[in-house]
JSON list of C-alpha atoms in Angstrom, two decimals:
[
{"chain": "A", "resi": 1, "resn": "UNK", "atom": "CA", "xyz": [-35.49, -10.37, 18.50]},
{"chain": "A", "resi": 2, "resn": "UNK", "atom": "CA", "xyz": [-35.51, -8.95, 22.00]},
{"chain": "A", "resi": 3, "resn": "UNK", "atom": "CA", "xyz": [-32.11, -10.33, 22.99]},
{"chain": "A", "resi": 4, "resn": "UNK", "atom": "CA", "xyz": [-29.74, -8.20, 25.02]},
{"chain": "A", "resi": 5, "resn": "UNK", "atom": "CA", "xyz": [-26.35, -7.38, 23.46]},
{"chain": "A", "resi": 6, "resn": "UNK", "atom": "CA", "xyz": [-23.70, -10.04, 23.89]},
{"chain": "A", "resi": 7, "resn": "UNK", "atom": "CA", "xyz": [-20.66, -9.48, 26.12]},
{"chain": "A", "resi": 8, "resn": "UNK", "atom": "CA", "xyz": [-18.44, -9.25, 23.04]},
{"chain": "A", "resi": 9, "resn": "UNK", "atom": "CA", "xyz": [-20.63, -6.53, 21.51]},
{"chain": "A", "resi": 10, "resn": "UNK", "atom": "CA", "xyz": [-20.49, -4.56, 24.76]},
{"chain": "A", "resi": 11, "resn": "UNK", "atom": "CA", "xyz": [-16.69, -4.98, 24.93]},
{"chain": "A", "resi": 12, "resn": "UNK", "atom": "CA", "xyz": [-16.36, -3.94, 21.26]},
{"chain": "A", "resi": 13, "resn": "UNK", "atom": "CA", "xyz": [-18.38, -0.77, 21.90]},
{"chain": "A", "resi": 14, "resn": "UNK", "atom": "CA", "xyz": [-16.18, 0.16, 24.86]},
{"chain": "A", "resi": 15, "resn": "UNK", "atom": "CA", "xyz": [-13.01, -0.57, 22.88]},
{"chain": "A", "resi": 16, "resn": "UNK", "atom": "CA", "xyz": [-14.33, 1.43, 19.91]},
{"chain": "A", "resi": 17, "resn": "UNK", "atom": "CA", "xyz": [-14.80, 4.43, 22.18]},
{"chain": "A", "resi": 18, "resn": "UNK", "atom": "CA", "xyz": [-11.20, 4.08, 23.38]},
{"chain": "A", "resi": 19, "resn": "UNK", "atom": "CA", "xyz": [-9.96, 3.69, 19.79]},
{"chain": "A", "resi": 20, "resn": "UNK", "atom": "CA", "xyz": [-11.87, 6.84, 18.79]},
{"chain": "A", "resi": 21, "resn": "UNK", "atom": "CA", "xyz": [-10.17, 8.73, 21.62]},
{"chain": "A", "resi": 22, "resn": "UNK", "atom": "CA", "xyz": [-6.68, 7.53, 20.63]},
{"chain": "A", "resi": 23, "resn": "UNK", "atom": "CA", "xyz": [-7.41, 8.38, 16.99]},
{"chain": "A", "resi": 24, "resn": "UNK", "atom": "CA", "xyz": [-8.71, 11.83, 17.96]},
{"chain": "A", "resi": 25, "resn": "UNK", "atom": "CA", "xyz": [-5.63, 12.46, 20.15]},
{"chain": "A", "resi": 26, "resn": "UNK", "atom": "CA", "xyz": [-3.41, 11.73, 17.15]},
{"chain": "A", "resi": 27, "resn": "UNK", "atom": "CA", "xyz": [-5.36, 14.36, 15.17]},
{"chain": "A", "resi": 28, "resn": "UNK", "atom": "CA", "xyz": [-6.71, 11.60, 12.94]},
{"chain": "A", "resi": 29, "resn": "UNK", "atom": "CA", "xyz": [-3.31, 10.49, 11.68]},
{"chain": "A", "resi": 30, "resn": "UNK", "atom": "CA", "xyz": [-2.87, 7.10, 13.37]},
{"chain": "A", "resi": 31, "resn": "UNK", "atom": "CA", "xyz": [-3.89, 3.98, 11.52]},
{"chain": "A", "resi": 32, "resn": "UNK", "atom": "CA", "xyz": [-4.53, 0.56, 13.02]},
{"chain": "A", "resi": 33, "resn": "UNK", "atom": "CA", "xyz": [-0.85, -0.33, 13.73]},
{"chain": "A", "resi": 34, "resn": "UNK", "atom": "CA", "xyz": [-0.17, 2.85, 15.67]},
{"chain": "A", "resi": 35, "resn": "UNK", "atom": "CA", "xyz": [-3.50, 2.76, 17.46]},
{"chain": "A", "resi": 36, "resn": "UNK", "atom": "CA", "xyz": [-2.70, -0.82, 18.46]},
{"chain": "A", "resi": 37, "resn": "UNK", "atom": "CA", "xyz": [0.70, 0.24, 19.79]},
{"chain": "A", "resi": 38, "resn": "UNK", "atom": "CA", "xyz": [-0.87, 3.05, 21.78]},
{"chain": "A", "resi": 39, "resn": "UNK", "atom": "CA", "xyz": [-3.49, 0.70, 23.24]},
{"chain": "A", "resi": 40, "resn": "UNK", "atom": "CA", "xyz": [-0.93, -1.94, 24.19]},
{"chain": "A", "resi": 41, "resn": "UNK", "atom": "CA", "xyz": [2.01, 0.20, 25.33]},
{"chain": "A", "resi": 42, "resn": "UNK", "atom": "CA", "xyz": [0.36, 3.43, 26.37]},
{"chain": "A", "resi": 43, "resn": "UNK", "atom": "CA", "xyz": [-2.84, 2.19, 27.94]},
{"chain": "A", "resi": 44, "resn": "UNK", "atom": "CA", "xyz": [-1.92, -1.41, 28.76]},
{"chain": "A", "resi": 45, "resn": "UNK", "atom": "CA", "xyz": [-4.94, -2.89, 26.96]},
{"chain": "A", "resi": 46, "resn": "UNK", "atom": "CA", "xyz": [-4.32, -6.38, 25.62]},
{"chain": "A", "resi": 47, "resn": "UNK", "atom": "CA", "xyz": [-6.04, -6.56, 22.24]},
{"chain": "A", "resi": 48, "resn": "UNK", "atom": "CA", "xyz": [-5.35, -8.16, 18.86]},
{"chain": "A", "resi": 49, "resn": "UNK", "atom": "CA", "xyz": [-4.34, -6.24, 15.74]},
{"chain": "A", "resi": 50, "resn": "UNK", "atom": "CA", "xyz": [-7.14, -7.68, 13.59]},
{"chain": "A", "resi": 51, "resn": "UNK", "atom": "CA", "xyz": [-9.73, -6.67, 16.16]},
{"chain": "A", "resi": 52, "resn": "UNK", "atom": "CA", "xyz": [-8.44, -3.08, 16.20]},
{"chain": "A", "resi": 53, "resn": "UNK", "atom": "CA", "xyz": [-8.38, -3.01, 12.39]},
{"chain": "A", "resi": 54, "resn": "UNK", "atom": "CA", "xyz": [-11.92, -4.40, 12.22]},
{"chain": "A", "resi": 55, "resn": "UNK", "atom": "CA", "xyz": [-13.32, -1.92, 14.73]},
{"chain": "A", "resi": 56, "resn": "UNK", "atom": "CA", "xyz": [-11.59, 1.00, 13.03]},
{"chain": "A", "resi": 57, "resn": "UNK", "atom": "CA", "xyz": [-12.91, -0.12, 9.64]},
{"chain": "A", "resi": 58, "resn": "UNK", "atom": "CA", "xyz": [-16.46, -0.47, 10.96]},
{"chain": "A", "resi": 59, "resn": "UNK", "atom": "CA", "xyz": [-16.24, 2.97, 12.59]},
{"chain": "A", "resi": 60, "resn": "UNK", "atom": "CA", "xyz": [-14.79, 4.58, 9.44]},
{"chain": "A", "resi": 61, "resn": "UNK", "atom": "CA", "xyz": [-11.49, 5.57, 11.05]},
{"chain": "A", "resi": 62, "resn": "UNK", "atom": "CA", "xyz": [-8.44, 5.65, 8.79]},
{"chain": "A", "resi": 63, "resn": "UNK", "atom": "CA", "xyz": [-4.92, 6.88, 9.21]},
{"chain": "A", "resi": 64, "resn": "UNK", "atom": "CA", "xyz": [-3.01, 9.24, 6.97]},
{"chain": "A", "resi": 65, "resn": "UNK", "atom": "CA", "xyz": [-0.64, 7.60, 4.51]},
{"chain": "A", "resi": 66, "resn": "UNK", "atom": "CA", "xyz": [1.74, 9.65, 2.46]},
{"chain": "A", "resi": 67, "resn": "UNK", "atom": "CA", "xyz": [2.50, 7.87, -0.73]},
{"chain": "A", "resi": 68, "resn": "UNK", "atom": "CA", "xyz": [5.91, 8.41, -2.20]},
{"chain": "A", "resi": 69, "resn": "UNK", "atom": "CA", "xyz": [5.92, 10.56, -5.26]},
{"chain": "A", "resi": 70, "resn": "UNK", "atom": "CA", "xyz": [7.42, 8.98, -8.30]},
{"chain": "A", "resi": 71, "resn": "UNK", "atom": "CA", "xyz": [9.65, 11.17, -10.32]},
{"chain": "A", "resi": 72, "resn": "UNK", "atom": "CA", "xyz": [9.09, 11.02, -14.03]},
{"chain": "A", "resi": 73, "resn": "UNK", "atom": "CA", "xyz": [10.77, 7.95, -15.42]},
{"chain": "A", "resi": 74, "resn": "UNK", "atom": "CA", "xyz": [11.75, 8.22, -19.04]},
{"chain": "A", "resi": 75, "resn": "UNK", "atom": "CA", "xyz": [13.16, 5.39, -21.12]},
{"chain": "A", "resi": 76, "resn": "UNK", "atom": "CA", "xyz": [16.59, 5.89, -22.64]},
{"chain": "A", "resi": 77, "resn": "UNK", "atom": "CA", "xyz": [16.68, 6.93, -26.25]},
{"chain": "A", "resi": 78, "resn": "UNK", "atom": "CA", "xyz": [18.37, 4.72, -28.82]},
{"chain": "A", "resi": 79, "resn": "UNK", "atom": "CA", "xyz": [22.13, 5.13, -28.68]},
{"chain": "A", "resi": 80, "resn": "UNK", "atom": "CA", "xyz": [22.64, 4.38, -32.36]},
{"chain": "A", "resi": 81, "resn": "UNK", "atom": "CA", "xyz": [20.85, 4.57, -35.67]},
{"chain": "A", "resi": 82, "resn": "UNK", "atom": "CA", "xyz": [18.93, 1.64, -37.12]},
{"chain": "A", "resi": 83, "resn": "UNK", "atom": "CA", "xyz": [21.15, 0.94, -40.12]},
{"chain": "A", "resi": 84, "resn": "UNK", "atom": "CA", "xyz": [19.19, -2.16, -41.13]},
{"chain": "A", "resi": 85, "resn": "UNK", "atom": "CA", "xyz": [15.84, -0.29, -41.09]},
{"chain": "A", "resi": 86, "resn": "UNK", "atom": "CA", "xyz": [14.20, -3.34, -39.43]},
{"chain": "A", "resi": 87, "resn": "UNK", "atom": "CA", "xyz": [14.88, -5.52, -42.51]},
{"chain": "A", "resi": 88, "resn": "UNK", "atom": "CA", "xyz": [16.33, -8.73, -41.08]},
{"chain": "A", "resi": 89, "resn": "UNK", "atom": "CA", "xyz": [16.71, -10.74, -44.29]},
{"chain": "A", "resi": 90, "resn": "UNK", "atom": "CA", "xyz": [20.01, -10.65, -46.12]},
{"chain": "A", "resi": 91, "resn": "UNK", "atom": "CA", "xyz": [20.48, -11.03, -49.87]},
{"chain": "A", "resi": 92, "resn": "UNK", "atom": "CA", "xyz": [23.44, -13.36, -49.48]},
{"chain": "A", "resi": 93, "resn": "UNK", "atom": "CA", "xyz": [25.48, -14.93, -46.70]},
{"chain": "A", "resi": 94, "resn": "UNK", "atom": "CA", "xyz": [27.85, -12.70, -44.75]},
{"chain": "A", "resi": 95, "resn": "UNK", "atom": "CA", "xyz": [26.09, -9.46, -45.86]},
{"chain": "A", "resi": 96, "resn": "UNK", "atom": "CA", "xyz": [24.19, -8.53, -42.70]},
{"chain": "A", "resi": 97, "resn": "UNK", "atom": "CA", "xyz": [25.36, -8.87, -39.10]},
{"chain": "A", "resi": 98, "resn": "UNK", "atom": "CA", "xyz": [23.39, -8.29, -35.88]},
{"chain": "A", "resi": 99, "resn": "UNK", "atom": "CA", "xyz": [24.33, -8.06, -32.25]},
{"chain": "A", "resi": 100, "resn": "UNK", "atom": "CA", "xyz": [22.80, -7.02, -28.94]}
]
């Protein structure tokens, strides 16, 4: 009820402030992997990727992802006419032949 914040909560708040700054410096484009790289390589902070992802998610920070645009895929048209007209029963043997 009247408990003080735990050491982990205090550390998470400080790390969230640093993550916000890194995210702001990237003009809001960095996601968790790039923020993690900046924290580890740029600032020398040893932190786990899931912790960075969790703190970013809780703070509402997301990166920009450009999805690849799919060009319109169209199936090939039939290369030949349907001479059988989908009637696969023959009147007598050796009257109707099929192949793939």
